[in-house]
GROMACS .gro file of N, CA and C in nm:
model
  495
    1UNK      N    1   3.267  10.582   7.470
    1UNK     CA    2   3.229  10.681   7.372
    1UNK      C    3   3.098  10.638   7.306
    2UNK      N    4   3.025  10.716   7.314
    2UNK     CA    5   2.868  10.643   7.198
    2UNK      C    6   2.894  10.699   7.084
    3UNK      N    7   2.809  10.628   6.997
    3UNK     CA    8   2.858  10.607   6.875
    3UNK      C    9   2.681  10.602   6.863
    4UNK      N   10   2.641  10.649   6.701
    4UNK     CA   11   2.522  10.664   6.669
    4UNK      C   12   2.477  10.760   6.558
    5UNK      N   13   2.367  10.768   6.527
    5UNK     CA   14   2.360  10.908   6.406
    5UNK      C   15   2.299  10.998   6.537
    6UNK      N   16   2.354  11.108   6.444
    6UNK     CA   17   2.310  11.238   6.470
    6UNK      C   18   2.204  11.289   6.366
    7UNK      N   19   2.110  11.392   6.451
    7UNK     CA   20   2.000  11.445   6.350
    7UNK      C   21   1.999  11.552   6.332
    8UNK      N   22   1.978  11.693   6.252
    8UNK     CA   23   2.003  11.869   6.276
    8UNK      C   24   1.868  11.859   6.199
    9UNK      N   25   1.800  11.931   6.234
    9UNK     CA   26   1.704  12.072   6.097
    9UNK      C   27   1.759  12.151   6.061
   10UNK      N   28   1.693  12.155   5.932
   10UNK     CA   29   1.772  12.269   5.848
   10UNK      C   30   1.665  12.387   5.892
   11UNK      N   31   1.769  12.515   5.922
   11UNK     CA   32   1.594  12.623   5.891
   11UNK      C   33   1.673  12.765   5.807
   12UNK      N   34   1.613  12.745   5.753
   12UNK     CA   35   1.710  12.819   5.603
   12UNK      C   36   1.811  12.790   5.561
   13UNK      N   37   1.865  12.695   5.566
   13UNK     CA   38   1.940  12.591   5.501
   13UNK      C   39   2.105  12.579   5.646
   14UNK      N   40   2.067  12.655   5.712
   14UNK     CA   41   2.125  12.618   5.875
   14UNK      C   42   2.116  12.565   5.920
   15UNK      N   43   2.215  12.438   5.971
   15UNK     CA   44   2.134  12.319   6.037
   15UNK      C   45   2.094  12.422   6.212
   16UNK      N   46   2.031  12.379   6.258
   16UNK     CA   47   1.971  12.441   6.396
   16UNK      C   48   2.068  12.321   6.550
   17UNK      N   49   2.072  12.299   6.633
   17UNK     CA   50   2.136  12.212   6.729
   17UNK      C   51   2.103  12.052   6.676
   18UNK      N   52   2.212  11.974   6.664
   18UNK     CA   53   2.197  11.863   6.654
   18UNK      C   54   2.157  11.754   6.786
   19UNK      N   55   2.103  11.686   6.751
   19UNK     CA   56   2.026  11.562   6.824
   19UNK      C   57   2.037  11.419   6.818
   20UNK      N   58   2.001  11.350   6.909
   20UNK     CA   59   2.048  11.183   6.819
   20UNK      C   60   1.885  11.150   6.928
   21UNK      N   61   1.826  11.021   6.869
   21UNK     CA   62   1.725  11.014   6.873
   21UNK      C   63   1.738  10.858   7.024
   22UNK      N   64   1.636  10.816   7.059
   22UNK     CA   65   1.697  10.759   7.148
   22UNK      C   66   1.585  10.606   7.125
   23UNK      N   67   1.484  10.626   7.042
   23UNK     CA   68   1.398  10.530   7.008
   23UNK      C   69   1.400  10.588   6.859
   24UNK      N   70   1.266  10.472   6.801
   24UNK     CA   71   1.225  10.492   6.656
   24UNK      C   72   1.100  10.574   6.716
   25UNK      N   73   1.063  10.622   6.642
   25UNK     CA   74   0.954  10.690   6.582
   25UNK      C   75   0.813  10.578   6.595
   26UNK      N   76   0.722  10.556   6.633
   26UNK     CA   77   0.643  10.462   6.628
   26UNK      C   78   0.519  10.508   6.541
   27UNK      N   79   0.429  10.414   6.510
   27UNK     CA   80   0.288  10.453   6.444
   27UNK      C   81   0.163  10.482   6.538
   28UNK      N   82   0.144  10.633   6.463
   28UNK     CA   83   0.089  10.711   6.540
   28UNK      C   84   0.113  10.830   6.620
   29UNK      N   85   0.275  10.835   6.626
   29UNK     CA   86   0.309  10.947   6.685
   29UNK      C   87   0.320  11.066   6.620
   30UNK      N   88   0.315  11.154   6.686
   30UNK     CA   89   0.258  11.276   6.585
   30UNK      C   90   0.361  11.289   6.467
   31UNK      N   91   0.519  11.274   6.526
   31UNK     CA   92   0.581  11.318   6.381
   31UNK      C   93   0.589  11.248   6.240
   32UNK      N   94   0.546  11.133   6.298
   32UNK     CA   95   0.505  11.055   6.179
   32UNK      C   96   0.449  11.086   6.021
   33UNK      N   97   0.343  11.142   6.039
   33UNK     CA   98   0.283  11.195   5.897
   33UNK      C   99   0.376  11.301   5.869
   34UNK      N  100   0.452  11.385   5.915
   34UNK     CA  101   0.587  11.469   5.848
   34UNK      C  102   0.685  11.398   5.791
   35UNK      N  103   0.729  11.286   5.864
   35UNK     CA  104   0.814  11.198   5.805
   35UNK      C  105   0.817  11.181   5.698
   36UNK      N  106   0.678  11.106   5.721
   36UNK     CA  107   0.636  11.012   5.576
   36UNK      C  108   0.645  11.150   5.460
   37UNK      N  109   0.591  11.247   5.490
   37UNK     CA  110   0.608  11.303   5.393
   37UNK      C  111   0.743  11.346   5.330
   38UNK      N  112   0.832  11.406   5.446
   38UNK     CA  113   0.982  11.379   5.381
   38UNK      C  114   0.981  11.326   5.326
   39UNK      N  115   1.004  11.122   5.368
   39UNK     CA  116   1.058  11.085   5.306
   39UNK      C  117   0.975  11.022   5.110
   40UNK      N  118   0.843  11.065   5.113
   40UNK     CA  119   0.738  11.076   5.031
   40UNK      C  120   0.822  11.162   4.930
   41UNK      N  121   0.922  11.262   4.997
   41UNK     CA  122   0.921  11.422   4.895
   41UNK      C  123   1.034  11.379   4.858
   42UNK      N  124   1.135  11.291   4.922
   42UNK     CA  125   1.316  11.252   4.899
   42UNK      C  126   1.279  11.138   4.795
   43UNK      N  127   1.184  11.077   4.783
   43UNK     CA  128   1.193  10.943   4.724
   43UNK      C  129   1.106  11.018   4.567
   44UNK      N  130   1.034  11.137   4.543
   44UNK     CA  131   0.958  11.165   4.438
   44UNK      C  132   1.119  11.282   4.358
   45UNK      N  133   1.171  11.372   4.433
   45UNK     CA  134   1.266  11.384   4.382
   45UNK      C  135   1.382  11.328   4.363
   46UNK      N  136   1.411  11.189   4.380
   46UNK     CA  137   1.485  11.093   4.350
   46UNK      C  138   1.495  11.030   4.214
   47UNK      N  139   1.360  11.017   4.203
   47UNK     CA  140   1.307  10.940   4.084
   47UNK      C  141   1.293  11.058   3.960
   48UNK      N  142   1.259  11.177   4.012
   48UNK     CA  143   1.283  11.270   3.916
   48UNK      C  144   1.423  11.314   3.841
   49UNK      N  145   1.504  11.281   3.924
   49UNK     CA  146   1.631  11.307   3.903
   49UNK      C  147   1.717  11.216   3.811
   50UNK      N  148   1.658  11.051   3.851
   50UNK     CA  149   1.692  10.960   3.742
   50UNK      C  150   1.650  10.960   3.601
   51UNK      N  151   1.543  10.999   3.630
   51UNK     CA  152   1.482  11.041   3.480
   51UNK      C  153   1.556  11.174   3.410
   52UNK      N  154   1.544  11.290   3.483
   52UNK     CA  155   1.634  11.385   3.412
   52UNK      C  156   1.789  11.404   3.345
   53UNK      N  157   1.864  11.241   3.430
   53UNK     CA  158   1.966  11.264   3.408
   53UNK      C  159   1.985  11.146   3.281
   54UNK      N  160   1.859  11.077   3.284
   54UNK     CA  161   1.887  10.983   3.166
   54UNK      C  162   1.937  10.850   3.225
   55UNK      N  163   1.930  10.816   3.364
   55UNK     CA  164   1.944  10.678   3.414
   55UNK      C  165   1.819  10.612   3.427
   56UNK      N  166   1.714  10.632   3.411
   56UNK     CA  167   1.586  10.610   3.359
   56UNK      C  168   1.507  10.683   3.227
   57UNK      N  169   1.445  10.609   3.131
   57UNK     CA  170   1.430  10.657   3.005
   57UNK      C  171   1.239  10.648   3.028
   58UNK      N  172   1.221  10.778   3.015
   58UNK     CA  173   1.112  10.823   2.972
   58UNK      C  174   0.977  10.682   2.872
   59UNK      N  175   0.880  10.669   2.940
   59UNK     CA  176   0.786  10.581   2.850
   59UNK      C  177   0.723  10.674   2.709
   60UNK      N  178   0.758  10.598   2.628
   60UNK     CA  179   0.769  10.714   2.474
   60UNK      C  180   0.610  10.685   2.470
   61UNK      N  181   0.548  10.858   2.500
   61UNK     CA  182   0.391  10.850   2.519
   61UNK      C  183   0.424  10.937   2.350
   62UNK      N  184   0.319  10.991   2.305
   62UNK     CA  185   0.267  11.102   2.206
   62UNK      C  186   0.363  11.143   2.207
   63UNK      N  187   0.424  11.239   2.108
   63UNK     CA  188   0.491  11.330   2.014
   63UNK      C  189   0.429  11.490   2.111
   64UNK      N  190   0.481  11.551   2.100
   64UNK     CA  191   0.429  11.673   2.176
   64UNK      C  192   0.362  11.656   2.284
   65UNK      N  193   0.388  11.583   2.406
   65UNK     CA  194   0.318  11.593   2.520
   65UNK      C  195   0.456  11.603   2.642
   66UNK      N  196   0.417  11.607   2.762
   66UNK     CA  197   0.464  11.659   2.891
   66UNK      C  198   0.559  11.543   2.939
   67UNK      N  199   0.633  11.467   2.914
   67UNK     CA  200   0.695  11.348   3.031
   67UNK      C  201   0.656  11.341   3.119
   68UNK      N  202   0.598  11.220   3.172
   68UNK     CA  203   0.554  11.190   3.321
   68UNK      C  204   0.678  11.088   3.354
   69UNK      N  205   0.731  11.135   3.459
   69UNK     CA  206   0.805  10.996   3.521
   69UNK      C  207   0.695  10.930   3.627
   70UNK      N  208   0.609  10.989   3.729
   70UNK     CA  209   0.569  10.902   3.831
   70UNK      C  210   0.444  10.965   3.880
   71UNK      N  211   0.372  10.931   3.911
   71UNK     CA  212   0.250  11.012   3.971
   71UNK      C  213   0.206  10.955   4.152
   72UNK      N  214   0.231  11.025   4.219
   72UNK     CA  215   0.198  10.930   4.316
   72UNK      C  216   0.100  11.013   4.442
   73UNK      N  217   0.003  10.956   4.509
   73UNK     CA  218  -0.089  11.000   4.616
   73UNK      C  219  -0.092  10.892   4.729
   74UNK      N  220  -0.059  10.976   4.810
   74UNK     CA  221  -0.028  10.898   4.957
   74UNK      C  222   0.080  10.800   4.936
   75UNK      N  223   0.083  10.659   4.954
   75UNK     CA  224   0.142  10.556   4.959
   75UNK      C  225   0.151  10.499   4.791
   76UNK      N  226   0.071  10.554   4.732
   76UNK     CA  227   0.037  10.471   4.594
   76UNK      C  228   0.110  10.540   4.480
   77UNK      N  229   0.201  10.504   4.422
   77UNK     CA  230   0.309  10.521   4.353
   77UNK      C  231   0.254  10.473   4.235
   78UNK      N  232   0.268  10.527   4.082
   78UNK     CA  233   0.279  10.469   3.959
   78UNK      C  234   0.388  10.530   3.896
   79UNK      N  235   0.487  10.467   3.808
   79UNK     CA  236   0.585  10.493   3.825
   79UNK      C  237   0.607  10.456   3.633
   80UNK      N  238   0.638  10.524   3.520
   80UNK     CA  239   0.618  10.520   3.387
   80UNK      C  240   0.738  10.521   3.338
   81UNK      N  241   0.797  10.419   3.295
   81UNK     CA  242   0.954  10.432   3.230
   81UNK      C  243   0.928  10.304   3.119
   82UNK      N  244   1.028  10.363   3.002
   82UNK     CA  245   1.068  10.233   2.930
   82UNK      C  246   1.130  10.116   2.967
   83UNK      N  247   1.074  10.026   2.918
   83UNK     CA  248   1.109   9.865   2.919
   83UNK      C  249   1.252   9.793   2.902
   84UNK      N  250   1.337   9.916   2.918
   84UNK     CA  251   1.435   9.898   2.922
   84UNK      C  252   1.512   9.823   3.030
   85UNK      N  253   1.626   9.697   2.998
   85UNK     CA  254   1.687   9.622   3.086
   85UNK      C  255   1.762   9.715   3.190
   86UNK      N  256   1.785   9.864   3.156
   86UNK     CA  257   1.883   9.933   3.239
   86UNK      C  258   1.789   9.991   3.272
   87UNK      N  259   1.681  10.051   3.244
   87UNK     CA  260   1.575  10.128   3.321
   87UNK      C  261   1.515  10.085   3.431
   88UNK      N  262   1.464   9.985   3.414
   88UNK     CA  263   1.423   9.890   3.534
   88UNK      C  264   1.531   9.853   3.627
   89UNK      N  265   1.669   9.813   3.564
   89UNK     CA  266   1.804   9.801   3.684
   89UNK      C  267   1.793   9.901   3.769
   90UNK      N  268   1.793  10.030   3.713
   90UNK     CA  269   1.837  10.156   3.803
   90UNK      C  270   1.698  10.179   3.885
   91UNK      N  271   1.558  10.143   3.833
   91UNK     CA  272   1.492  10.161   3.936
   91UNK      C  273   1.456  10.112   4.015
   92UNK      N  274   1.488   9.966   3.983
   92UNK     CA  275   1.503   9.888   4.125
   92UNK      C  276   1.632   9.891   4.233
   93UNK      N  277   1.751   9.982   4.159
   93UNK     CA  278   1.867  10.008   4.261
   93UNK      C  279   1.792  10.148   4.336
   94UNK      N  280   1.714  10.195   4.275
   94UNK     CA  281   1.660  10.328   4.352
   94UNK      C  282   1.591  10.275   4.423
   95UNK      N  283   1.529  10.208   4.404
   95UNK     CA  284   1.405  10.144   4.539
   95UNK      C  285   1.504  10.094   4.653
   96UNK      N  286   1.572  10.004   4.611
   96UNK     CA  287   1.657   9.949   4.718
   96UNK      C  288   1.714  10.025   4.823
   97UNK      N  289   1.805  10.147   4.758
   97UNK     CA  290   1.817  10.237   4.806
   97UNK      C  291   1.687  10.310   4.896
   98UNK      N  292   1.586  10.349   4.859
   98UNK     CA  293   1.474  10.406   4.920
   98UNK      C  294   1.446  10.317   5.026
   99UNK      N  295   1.462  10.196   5.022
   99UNK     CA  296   1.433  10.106   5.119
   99UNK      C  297   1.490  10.118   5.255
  100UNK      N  298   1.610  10.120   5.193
  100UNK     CA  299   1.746  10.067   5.349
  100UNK      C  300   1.758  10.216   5.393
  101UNK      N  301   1.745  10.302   5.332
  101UNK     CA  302   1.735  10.472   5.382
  101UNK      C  303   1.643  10.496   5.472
  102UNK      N  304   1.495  10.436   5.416
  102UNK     CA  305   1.379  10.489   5.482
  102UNK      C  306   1.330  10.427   5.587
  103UNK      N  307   1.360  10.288   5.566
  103UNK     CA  308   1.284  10.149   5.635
  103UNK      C  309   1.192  10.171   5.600
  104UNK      N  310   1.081  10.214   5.498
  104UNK     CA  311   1.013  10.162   5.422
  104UNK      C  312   0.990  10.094   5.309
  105UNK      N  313   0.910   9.923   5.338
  105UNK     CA  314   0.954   9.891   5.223
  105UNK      C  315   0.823   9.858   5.091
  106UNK      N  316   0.870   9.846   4.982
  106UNK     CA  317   0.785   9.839   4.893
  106UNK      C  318   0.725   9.650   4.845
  107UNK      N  319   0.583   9.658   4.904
  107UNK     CA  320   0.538   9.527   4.896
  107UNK      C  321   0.557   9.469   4.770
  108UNK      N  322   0.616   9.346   4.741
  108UNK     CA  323   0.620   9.353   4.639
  108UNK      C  324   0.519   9.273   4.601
  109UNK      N  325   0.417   9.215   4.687
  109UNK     CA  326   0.307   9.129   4.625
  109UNK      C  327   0.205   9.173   4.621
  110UNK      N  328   0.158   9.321   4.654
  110UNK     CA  329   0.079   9.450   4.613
  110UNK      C  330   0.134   9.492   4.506
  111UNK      N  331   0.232   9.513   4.450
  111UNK     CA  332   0.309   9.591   4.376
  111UNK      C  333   0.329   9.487   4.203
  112UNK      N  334   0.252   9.551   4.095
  112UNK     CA  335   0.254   9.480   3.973
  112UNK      C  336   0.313   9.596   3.864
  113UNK      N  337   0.313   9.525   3.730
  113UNK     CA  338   0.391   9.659   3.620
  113UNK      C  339   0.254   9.605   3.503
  114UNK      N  340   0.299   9.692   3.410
  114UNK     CA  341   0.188   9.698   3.315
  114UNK      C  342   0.280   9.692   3.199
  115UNK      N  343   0.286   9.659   3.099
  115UNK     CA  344   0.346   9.654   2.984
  115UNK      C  345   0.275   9.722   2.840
  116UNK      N  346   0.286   9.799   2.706
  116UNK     CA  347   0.247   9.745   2.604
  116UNK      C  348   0.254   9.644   2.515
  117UNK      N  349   0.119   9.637   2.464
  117UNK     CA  350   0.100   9.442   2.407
  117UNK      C  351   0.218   9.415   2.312
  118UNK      N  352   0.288   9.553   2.289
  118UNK     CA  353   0.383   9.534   2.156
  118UNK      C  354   0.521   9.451   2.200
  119UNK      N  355   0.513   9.464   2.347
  119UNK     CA  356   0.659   9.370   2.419
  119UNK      C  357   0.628   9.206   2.410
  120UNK      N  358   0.737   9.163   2.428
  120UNK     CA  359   0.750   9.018   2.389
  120UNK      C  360   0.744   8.945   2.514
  121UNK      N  361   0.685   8.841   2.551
  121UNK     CA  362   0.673   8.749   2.681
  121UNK      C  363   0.795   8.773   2.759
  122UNK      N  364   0.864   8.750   2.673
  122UNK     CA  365   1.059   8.713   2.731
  122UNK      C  366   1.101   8.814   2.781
  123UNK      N  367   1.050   8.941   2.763
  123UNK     CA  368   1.063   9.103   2.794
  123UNK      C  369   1.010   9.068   2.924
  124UNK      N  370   0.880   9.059   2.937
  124UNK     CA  371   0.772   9.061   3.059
  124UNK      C  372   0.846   8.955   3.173
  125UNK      N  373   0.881   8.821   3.123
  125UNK     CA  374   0.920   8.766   3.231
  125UNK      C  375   1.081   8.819   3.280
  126UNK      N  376   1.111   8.830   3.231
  126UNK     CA  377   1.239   8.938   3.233
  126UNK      C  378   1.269   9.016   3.376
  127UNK      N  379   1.133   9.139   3.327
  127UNK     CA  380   1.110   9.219   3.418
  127UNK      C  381   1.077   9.213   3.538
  128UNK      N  382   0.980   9.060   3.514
  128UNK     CA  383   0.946   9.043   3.650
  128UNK      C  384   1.001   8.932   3.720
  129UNK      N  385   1.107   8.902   3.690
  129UNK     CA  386   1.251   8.831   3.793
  129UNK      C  387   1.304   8.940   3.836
  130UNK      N  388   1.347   9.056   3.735
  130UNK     CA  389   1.427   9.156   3.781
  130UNK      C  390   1.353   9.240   3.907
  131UNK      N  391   1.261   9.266   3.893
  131UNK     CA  392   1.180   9.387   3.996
  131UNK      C  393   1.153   9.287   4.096
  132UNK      N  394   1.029   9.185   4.095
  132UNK     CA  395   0.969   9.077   4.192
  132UNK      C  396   0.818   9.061   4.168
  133UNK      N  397   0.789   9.160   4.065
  133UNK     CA  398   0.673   9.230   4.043
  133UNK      C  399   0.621   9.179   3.969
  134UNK      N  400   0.494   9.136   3.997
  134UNK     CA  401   0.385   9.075   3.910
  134UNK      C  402   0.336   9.152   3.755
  135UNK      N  403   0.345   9.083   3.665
  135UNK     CA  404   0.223   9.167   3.571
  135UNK      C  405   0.124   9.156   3.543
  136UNK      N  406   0.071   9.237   3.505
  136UNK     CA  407  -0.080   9.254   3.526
  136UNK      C  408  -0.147   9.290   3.345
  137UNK      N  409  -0.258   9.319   3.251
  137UNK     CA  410  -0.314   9.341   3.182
  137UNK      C  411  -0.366   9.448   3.188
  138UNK      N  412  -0.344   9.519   3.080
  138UNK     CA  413  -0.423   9.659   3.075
  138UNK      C  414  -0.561   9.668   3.021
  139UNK      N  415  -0.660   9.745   3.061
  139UNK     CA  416  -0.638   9.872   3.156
  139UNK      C  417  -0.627   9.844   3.296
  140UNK      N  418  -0.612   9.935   3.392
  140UNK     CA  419  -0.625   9.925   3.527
  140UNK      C  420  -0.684  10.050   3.595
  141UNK      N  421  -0.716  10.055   3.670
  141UNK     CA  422  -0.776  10.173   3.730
  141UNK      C  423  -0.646  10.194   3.887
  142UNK      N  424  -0.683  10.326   3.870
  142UNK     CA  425  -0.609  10.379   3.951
  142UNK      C  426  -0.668  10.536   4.058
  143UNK      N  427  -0.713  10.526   4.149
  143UNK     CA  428  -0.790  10.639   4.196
  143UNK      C  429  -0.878  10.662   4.134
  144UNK      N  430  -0.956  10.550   4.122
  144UNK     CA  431  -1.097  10.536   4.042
  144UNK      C  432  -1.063  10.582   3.873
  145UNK      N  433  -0.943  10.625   3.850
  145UNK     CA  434  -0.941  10.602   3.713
  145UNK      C  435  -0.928  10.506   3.605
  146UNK      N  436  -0.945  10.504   3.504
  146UNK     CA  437  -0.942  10.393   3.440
  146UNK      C  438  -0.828  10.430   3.356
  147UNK      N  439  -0.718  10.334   3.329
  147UNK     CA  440  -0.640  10.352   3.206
  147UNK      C  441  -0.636  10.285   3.069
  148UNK      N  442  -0.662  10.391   3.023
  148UNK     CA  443  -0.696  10.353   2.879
  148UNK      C  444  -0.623  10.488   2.737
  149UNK      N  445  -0.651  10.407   2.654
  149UNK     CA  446  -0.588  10.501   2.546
  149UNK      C  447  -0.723  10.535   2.507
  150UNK      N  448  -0.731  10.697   2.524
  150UNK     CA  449  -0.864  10.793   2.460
  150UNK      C  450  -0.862  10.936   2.431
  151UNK      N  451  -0.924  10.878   2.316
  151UNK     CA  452  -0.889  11.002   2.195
  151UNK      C  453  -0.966  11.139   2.256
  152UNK      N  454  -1.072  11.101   2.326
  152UNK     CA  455  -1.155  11.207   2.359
  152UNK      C  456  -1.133  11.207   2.564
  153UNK      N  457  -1.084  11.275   2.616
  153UNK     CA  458  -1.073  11.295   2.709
  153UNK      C  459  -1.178  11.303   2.833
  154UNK      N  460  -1.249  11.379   2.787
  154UNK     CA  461  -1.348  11.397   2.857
  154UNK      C  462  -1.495  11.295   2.859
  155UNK      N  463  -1.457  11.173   2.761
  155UNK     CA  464  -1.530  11.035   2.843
  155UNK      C  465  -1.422  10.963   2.974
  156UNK      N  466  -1.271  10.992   2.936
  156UNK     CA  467  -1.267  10.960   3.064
  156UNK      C  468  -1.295  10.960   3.215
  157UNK      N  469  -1.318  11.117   3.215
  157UNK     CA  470  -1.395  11.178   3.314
  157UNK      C  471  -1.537  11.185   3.352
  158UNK      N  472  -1.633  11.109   3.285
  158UNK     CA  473  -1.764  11.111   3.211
  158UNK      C  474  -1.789  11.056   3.366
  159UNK      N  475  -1.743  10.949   3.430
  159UNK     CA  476  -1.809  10.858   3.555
  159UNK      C  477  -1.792  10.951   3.614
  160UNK      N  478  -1.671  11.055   3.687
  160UNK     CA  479  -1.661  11.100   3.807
  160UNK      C  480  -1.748  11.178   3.805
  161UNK      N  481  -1.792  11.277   3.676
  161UNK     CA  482  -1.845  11.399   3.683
  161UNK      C  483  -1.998  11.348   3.690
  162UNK      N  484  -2.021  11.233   3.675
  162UNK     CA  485  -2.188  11.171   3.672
  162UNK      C  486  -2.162  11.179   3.838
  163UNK      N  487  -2.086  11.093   3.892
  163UNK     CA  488  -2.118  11.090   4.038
  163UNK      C  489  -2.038  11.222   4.106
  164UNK      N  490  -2.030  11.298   4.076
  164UNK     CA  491  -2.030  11.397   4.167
  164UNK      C  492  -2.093  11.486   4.224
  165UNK      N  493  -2.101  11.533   4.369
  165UNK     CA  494  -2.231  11.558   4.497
  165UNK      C  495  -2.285  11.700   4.364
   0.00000   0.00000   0.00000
């Protein structure tokens, strides 16, 4: 008897004939960049979901502004939660999870956190036994942005719009 996963598409929420695959997927093959994006789209509503349900706590930005849980382009993930001992638990059980699901895994010696100066060392080293993750000093740039706290917005944007064609 073989034994193995099975695969279906959904196409309007029908799965269509099921399949079982007979290799991996390699780099470069065309279905690849769909994948990634799946699994790009399973792992951004994942994280949305922890946050909504309150197993991850929101980074307390401004009084009247939008919650960001995560912002991410292509491969590059930033990911905004409180410093919380259970916040960080659950998002490193979500990664884990994202990991052994996807077989993609998250470097962790590319991969650093940022803190405010108002946290205590013991916080920071804390965090970074718990995750694996380096910390780093603010600001940082990120897609050529810079992060910073600014009152006036539109110096943040001041470089791109100088260099643009």
């Amino acid at each position: 008897m073989e034994t193995g996963n099975w695969f279906s598409i959904l196409y309007n929420g029908v799965p269509i004939r099921f399949f079982n695959l007979s290799r991996c997927v390699r780099q470069g093959d065309p279905l690849s960049p769909t994948l990634f994006i799946l699994a790009t789209e399973a792992s951004s509503r994942g994280l949305k979901l922890l946050f909504q349900n309150g197993n991850i706590r929101y980074y307390a930005a401004a009084r009247n502004r939008i919650p960001v849980s995560h912002l991410a382009y292509a491969d590059d993930v930033i990911i905004f939660l409180n410093a919380s001992k259970n916040s960080v638990g659950n998002l490193m059980k979500f990664i884990s999870t994202f990991e052994s699901h996807s077989r993609q895994l998250v470097n962790r010696a590319k991969s650093s956190f940022y803190m405010s100066g108002k946290l205590q060392t013991a916080r920071m080293r804390s965090i970074s036994r718990l995750s694996g993750f380096t910390p780093k000093s603010l600001p940082f740039s990120y897609l050529g942005f810079l992060s910073k706290k600014e009152r006036k917005i539109h110096t943040m944007f001041q470089p791109i719009i100088d260099n643009w064609p």
